Short mmCIF file of C-alpha atoms and ligand atoms in Angstrom, two decimals:
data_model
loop_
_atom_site.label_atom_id
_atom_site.label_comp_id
_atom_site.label_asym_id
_atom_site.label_seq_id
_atom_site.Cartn_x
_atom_site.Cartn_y
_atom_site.Cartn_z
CA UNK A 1 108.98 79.67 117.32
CA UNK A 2 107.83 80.24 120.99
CA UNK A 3 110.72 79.22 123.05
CA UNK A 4 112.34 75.68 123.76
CA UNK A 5 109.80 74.93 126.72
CA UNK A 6 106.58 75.40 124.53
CA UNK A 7 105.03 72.56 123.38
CA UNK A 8 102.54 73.26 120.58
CA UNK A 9 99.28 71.41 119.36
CA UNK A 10 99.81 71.63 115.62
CA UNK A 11 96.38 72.29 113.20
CA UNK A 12 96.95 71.67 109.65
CA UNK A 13 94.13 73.03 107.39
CA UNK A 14 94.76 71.64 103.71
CA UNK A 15 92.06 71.26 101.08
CA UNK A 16 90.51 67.85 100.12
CA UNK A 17 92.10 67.57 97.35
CA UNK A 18 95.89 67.67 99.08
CA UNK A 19 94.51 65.21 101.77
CA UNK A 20 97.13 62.50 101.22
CA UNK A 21 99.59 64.82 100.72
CA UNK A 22 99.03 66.20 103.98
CA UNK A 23 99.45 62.74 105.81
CA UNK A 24 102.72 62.42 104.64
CA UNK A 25 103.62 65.93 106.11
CA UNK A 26 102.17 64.68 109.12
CA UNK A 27 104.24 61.72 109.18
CA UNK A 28 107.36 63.65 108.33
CA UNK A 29 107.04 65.95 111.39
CA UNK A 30 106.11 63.35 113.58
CA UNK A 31 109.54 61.71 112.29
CA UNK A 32 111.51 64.91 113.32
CA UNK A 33 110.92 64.28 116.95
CA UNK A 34 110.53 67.52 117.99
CA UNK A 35 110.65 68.23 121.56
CA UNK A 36 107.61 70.98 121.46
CA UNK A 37 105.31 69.16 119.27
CA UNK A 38 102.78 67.67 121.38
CA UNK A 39 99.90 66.97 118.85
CA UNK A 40 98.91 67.34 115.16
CA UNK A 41 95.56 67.79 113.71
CA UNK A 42 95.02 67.66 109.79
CA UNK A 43 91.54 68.65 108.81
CA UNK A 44 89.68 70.46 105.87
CA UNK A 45 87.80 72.08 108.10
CA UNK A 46 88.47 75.58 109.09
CA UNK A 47 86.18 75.63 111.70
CA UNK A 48 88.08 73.10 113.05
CA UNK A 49 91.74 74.21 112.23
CA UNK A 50 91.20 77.13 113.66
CA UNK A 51 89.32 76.30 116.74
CA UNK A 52 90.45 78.05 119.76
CA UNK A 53 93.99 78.44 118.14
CA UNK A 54 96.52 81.24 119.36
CA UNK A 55 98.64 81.50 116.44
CA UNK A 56 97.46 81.07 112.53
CA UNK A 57 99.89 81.11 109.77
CA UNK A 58 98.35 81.54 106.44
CA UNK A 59 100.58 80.11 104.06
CA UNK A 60 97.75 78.47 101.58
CA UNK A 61 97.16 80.28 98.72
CA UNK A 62 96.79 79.79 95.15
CA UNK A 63 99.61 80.75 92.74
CA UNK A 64 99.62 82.60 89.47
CA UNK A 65 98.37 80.12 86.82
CA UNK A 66 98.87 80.56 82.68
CA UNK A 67 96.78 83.54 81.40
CA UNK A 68 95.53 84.97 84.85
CA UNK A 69 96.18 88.75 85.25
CA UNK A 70 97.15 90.02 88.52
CA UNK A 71 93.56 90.93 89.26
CA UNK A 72 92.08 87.19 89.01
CA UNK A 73 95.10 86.28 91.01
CA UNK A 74 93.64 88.77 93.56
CA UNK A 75 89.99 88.04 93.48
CA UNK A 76 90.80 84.33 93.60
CA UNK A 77 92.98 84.53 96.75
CA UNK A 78 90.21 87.07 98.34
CA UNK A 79 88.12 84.33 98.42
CA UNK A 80 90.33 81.85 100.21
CA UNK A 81 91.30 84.75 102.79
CA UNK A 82 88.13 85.86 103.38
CA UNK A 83 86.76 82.49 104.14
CA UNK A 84 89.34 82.44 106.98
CA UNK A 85 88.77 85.47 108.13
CA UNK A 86 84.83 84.45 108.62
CA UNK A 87 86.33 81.01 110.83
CA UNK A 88 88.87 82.56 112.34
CA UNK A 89 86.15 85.41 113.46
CA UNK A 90 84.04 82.47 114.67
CA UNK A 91 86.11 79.54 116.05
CA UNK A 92 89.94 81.25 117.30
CA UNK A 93 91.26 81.91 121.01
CA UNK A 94 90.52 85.92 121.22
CA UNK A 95 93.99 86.50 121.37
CA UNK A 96 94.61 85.28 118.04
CA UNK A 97 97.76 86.39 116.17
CA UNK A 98 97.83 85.78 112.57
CA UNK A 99 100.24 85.53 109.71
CA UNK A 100 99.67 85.94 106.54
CA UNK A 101 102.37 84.77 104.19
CA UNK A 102 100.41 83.73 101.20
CA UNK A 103 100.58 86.15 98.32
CA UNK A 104 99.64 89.00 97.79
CA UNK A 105 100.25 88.27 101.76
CA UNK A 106 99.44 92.22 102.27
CA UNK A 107 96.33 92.69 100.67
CA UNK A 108 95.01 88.86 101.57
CA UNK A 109 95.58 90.13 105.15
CA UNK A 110 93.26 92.88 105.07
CA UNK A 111 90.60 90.62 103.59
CA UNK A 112 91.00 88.14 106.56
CA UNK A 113 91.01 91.40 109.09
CA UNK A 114 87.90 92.82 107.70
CA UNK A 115 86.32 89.51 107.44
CA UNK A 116 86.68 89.11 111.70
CA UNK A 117 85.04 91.96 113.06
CA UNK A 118 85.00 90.42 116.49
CA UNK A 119 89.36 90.05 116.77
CA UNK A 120 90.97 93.43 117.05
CA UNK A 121 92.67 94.71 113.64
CA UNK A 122 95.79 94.79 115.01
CA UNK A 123 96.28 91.01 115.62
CA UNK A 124 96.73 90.81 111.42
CA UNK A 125 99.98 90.98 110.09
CA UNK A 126 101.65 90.11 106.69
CA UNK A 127 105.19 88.53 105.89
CA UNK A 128 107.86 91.11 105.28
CA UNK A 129 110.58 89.61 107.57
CA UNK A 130 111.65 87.32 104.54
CA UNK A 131 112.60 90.60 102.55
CA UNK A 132 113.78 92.10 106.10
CA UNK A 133 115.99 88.99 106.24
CA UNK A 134 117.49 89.35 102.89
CA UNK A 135 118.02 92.93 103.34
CA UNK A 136 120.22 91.91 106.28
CA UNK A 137 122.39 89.62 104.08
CA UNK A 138 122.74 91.24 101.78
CA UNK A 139 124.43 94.13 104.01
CA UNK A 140 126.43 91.08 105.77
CA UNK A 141 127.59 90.37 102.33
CA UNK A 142 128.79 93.84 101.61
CA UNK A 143 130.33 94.71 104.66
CA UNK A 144 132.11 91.67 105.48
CA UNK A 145 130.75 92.35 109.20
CA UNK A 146 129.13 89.19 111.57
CA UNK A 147 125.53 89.08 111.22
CA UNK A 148 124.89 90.24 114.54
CA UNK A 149 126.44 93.16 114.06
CA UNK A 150 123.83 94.19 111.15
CA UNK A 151 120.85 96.17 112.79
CA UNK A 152 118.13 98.33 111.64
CA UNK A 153 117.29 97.78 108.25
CA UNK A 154 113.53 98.68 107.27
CA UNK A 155 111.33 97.08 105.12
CA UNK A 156 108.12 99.94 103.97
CA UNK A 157 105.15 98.75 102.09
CA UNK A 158 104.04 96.06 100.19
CA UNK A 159 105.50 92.45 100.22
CA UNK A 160 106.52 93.30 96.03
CA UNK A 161 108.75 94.65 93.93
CA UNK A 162 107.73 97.79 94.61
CA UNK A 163 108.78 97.67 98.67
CA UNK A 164 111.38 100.25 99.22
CA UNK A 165 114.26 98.36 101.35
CA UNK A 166 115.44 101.21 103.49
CA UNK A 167 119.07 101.73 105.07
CA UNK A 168 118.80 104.94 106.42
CA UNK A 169 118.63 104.13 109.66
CA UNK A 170 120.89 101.09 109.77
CA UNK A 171 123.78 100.17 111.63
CA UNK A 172 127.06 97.72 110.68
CA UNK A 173 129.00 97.71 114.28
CA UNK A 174 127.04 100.58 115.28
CA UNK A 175 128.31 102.73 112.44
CA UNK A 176 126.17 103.83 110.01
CA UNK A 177 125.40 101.16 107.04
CA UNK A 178 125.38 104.15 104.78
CA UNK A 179 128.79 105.46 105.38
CA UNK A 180 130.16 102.49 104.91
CA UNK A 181 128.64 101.77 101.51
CA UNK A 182 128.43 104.05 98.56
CA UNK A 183 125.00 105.52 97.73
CA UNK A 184 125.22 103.83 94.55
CA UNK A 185 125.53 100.31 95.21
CA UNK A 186 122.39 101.13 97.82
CA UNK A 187 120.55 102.56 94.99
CA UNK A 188 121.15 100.24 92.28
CA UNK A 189 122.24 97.28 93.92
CA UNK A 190 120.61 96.73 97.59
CA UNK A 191 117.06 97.86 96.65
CA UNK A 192 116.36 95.69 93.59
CA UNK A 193 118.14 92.84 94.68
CA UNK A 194 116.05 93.08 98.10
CA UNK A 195 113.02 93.69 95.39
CA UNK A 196 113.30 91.18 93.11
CA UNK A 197 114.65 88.13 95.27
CA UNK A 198 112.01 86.13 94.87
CA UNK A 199 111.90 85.95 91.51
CA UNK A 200 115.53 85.47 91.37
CA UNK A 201 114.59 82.36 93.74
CA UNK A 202 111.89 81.21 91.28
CA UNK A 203 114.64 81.52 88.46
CA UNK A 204 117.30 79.48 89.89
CA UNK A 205 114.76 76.74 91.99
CA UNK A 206 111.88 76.99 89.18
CA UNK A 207 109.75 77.13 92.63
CA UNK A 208 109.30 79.78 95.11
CA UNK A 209 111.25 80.20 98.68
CA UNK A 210 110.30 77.38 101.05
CA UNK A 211 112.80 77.17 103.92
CA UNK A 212 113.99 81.03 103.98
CA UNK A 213 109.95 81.53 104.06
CA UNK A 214 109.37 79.38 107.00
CA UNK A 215 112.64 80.89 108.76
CA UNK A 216 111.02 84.05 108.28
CA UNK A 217 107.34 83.22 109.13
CA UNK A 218 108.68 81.62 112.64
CA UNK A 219 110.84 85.08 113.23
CA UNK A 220 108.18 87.16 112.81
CA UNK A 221 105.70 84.90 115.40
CA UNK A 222 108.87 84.67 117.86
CA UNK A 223 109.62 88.55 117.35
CA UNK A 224 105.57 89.09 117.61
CA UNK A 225 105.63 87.47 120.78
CA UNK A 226 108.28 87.54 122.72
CA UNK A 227 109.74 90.86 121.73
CA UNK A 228 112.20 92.06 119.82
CA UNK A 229 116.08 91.62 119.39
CA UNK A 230 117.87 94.24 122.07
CA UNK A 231 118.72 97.43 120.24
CA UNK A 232 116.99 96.27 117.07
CA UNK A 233 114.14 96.13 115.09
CA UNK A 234 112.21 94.03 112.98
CA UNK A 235 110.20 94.91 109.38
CA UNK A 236 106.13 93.30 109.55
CA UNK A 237 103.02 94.64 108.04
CA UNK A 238 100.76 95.80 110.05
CA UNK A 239 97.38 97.53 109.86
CA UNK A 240 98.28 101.32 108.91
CA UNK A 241 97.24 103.97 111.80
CA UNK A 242 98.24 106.73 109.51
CA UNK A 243 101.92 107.52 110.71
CA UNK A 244 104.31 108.23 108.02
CA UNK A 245 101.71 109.45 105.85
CA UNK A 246 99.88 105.78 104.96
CA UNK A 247 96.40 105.67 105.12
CA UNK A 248 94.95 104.09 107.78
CA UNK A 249 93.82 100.58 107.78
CA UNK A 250 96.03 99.76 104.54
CA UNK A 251 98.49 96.84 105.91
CA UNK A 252 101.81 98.49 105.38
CA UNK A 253 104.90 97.34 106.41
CA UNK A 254 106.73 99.64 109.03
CA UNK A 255 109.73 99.12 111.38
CA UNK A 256 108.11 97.38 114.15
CA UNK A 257 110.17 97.15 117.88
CA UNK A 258 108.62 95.55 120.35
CA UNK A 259 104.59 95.40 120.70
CA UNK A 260 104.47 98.86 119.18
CA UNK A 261 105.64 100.43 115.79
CA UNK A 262 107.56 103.58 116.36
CA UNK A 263 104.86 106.14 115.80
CA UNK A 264 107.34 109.78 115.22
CA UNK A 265 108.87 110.71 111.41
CA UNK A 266 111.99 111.96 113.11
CA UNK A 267 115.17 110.82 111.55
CA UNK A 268 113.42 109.47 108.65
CA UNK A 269 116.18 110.00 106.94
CA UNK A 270 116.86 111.50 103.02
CA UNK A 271 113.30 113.38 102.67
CA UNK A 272 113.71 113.25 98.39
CA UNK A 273 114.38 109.69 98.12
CA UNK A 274 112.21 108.15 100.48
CA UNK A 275 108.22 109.81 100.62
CA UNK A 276 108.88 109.03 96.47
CA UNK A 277 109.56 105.40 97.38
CA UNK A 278 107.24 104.96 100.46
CA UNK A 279 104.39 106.38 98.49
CA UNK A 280 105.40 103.75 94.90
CA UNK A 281 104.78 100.95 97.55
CA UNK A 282 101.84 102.92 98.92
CA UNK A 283 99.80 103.51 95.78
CA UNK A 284 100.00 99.87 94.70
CA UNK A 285 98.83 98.55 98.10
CA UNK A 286 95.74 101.20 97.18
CA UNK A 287 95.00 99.84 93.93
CA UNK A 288 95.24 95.93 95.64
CA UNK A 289 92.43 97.20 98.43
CA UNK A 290 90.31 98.81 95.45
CA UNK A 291 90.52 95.50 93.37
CA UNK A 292 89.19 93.78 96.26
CA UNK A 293 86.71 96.19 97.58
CA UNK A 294 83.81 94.46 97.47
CA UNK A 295 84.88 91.78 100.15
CA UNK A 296 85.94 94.15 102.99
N1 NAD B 301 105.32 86.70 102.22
C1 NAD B 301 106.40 86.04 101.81
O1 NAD B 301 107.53 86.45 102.08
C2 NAD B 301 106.29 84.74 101.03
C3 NAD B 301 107.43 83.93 100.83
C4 NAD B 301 107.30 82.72 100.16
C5 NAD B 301 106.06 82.31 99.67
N2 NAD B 301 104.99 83.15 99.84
C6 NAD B 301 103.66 82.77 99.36
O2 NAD B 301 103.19 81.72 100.19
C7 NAD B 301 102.21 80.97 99.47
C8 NAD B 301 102.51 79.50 99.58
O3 NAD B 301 103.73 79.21 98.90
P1 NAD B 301 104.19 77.74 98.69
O4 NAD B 301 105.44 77.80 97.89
O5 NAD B 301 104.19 77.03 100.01
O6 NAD B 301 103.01 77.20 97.76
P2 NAD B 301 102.53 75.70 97.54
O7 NAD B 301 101.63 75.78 96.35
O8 NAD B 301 103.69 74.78 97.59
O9 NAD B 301 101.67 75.38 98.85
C9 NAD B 301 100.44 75.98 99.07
C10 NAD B 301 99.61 74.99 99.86
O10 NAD B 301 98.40 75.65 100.23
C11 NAD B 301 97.34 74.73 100.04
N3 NAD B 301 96.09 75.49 99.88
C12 NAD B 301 95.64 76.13 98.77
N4 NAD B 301 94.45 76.70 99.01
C13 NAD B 301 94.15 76.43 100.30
C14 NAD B 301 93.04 76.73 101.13
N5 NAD B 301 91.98 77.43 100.67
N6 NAD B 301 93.06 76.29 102.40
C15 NAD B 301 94.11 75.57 102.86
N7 NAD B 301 95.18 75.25 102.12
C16 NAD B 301 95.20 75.67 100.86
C17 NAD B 301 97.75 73.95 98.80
O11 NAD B 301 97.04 72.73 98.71
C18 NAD B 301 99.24 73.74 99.07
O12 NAD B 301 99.51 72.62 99.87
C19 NAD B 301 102.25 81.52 98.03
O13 NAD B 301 101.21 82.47 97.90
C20 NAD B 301 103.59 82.21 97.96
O14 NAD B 301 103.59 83.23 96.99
C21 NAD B 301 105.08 84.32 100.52
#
């Protein structure tokens, strides 16, 4: 995640309840040998998992159970996020980066930002580089090209169905993706396959992503850090400044290069198609920050 000469002191914050479990992930990394792993910590304590730490990746979170509407779902993870927020505010190096991958990984972000006055907004982010990632194989898939030669695809909004998977801008051997495929299979095909992966994953596995997740959480966190790929971007959401037309504050994804989003609309691309779509993904990240209002 940070380079081959690294080493990292690993904190693993579980609740009581998964206490054993979380030995025995503590005894399978230890059995991986990893070069960079210097030291694990397993605690229940966030003040303590998060004390003085550079980098926090949160990936707990509770899932939909029978009967709960999406709102519970929401209130009940606002809890969990905003109690991090409060010890990450307290307890975590000042350069903290954090991660938010547990769902809904957009919204639960803001709670944790607004919840840690003290860190700078910017240094909360939410998973999109799992859909980013898919988008990219998808357009492997279709083209037939290497991987590497795939570039540019976007990722805008919310980590949902309603994200709008955008290939306006992206590349297949430096030729445009979009004259290479027809509009139709971009429309019909790319977009809600990119959309509804993960609950084509839950389908098939009858449990969510695991090891495309982490392949994606450790991207964005290398990407993050050490920069982007050369001639490339990446897809992360980010705390809104208004560009594109998204309100400020909202964590949106954008195309992110760099340590800095590209802030101009030029070359957005089709102007009908994609305000409609940007704005689908926009209005339900809206709705998310109202159902949680009364914790930021
Ligand atoms: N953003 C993305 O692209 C993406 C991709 C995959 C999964 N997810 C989300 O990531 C989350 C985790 O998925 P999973 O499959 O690993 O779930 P999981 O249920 O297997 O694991 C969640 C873990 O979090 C722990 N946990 C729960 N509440 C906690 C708390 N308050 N503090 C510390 N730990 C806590 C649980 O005990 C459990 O070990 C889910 O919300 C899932 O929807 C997001």
């Amino acid at each position: 995640m940070l380079g081959v000469d690294q080493p990292v002191n690993l904190n693993l914050l579980e609740i009581p309840a998964a206490s054993a479990a979380v030995q025995g992930v503590v005894m399978e990394l230890n059995d991986c040998a990893f070069a960079t792993l210097n030291r694990i910590t397993a605690t229940s304590d966030a003040n303590e998992g998060f004390k003085d730490c550079n980098f926090a990746m949160l990936v707990g979170a509770r899932p939909r159970g029978p009967g709960m509407e999406r709102k519970d779902l929401l209130l009940e993870n606002a809890k969990i996020f905003s109690a991090q927020g409060k010890a990450l505010d307290a307890v975590a190096s000042r350069d903290v980066r954090v991660l938010v991958v547990g769902n809904p990984a957009n919204t639960n972000s803001l709670i944790a930002q607004h919840n840690a006055p003290s860190l700078p907004r910017n240094r909360f982010t939410a998973m999109t580089r799992l859909d980013h990632n898919r988008g990219l194989a998808q357009l492997k898939e279709k083209s037939g090209a290497a991987l590497e030669q795939v570039k540019k695809v976007i990722i805008w909004g919310n980590h949902s169905a309603t994200q709008y998977p955008d290939l306006h801008h992206a590349t297949v051997g430096g030729k445009p993706a979009l004259s290479l495929v027809d509009s139709s299979w971009f429309k019909d095909s790319f977009i809600p396959t990119v959309q509804q992966r993960g609950a084509a994953i839950i389908k098939a596995r009858g449990t969510s992503s695991a090891a495309s997740a982490a392949a994606a959480a450790l991207d964005h966190v290398h990407d993050w850090m050490l920069g982007t790929p050369p001639g490339d971007w990446v897809s992360m959401g980010v705390s809104s400044d208004g560009s594109y037309g998204i309100p400020e504050g909202v964590i949106y994804s954008y195309r992110y290069l760099q340590e800095r989003r590209l802030q101009h609309r030029a070359g957005i691309g089709d102007q009908r198609f994609q305000p409609r779509k940007m704005q689908a993904t926009q209005r339900e990240l809206l709705e998310e920050r109202d159902g949680v209002k009364d914790l930021i």
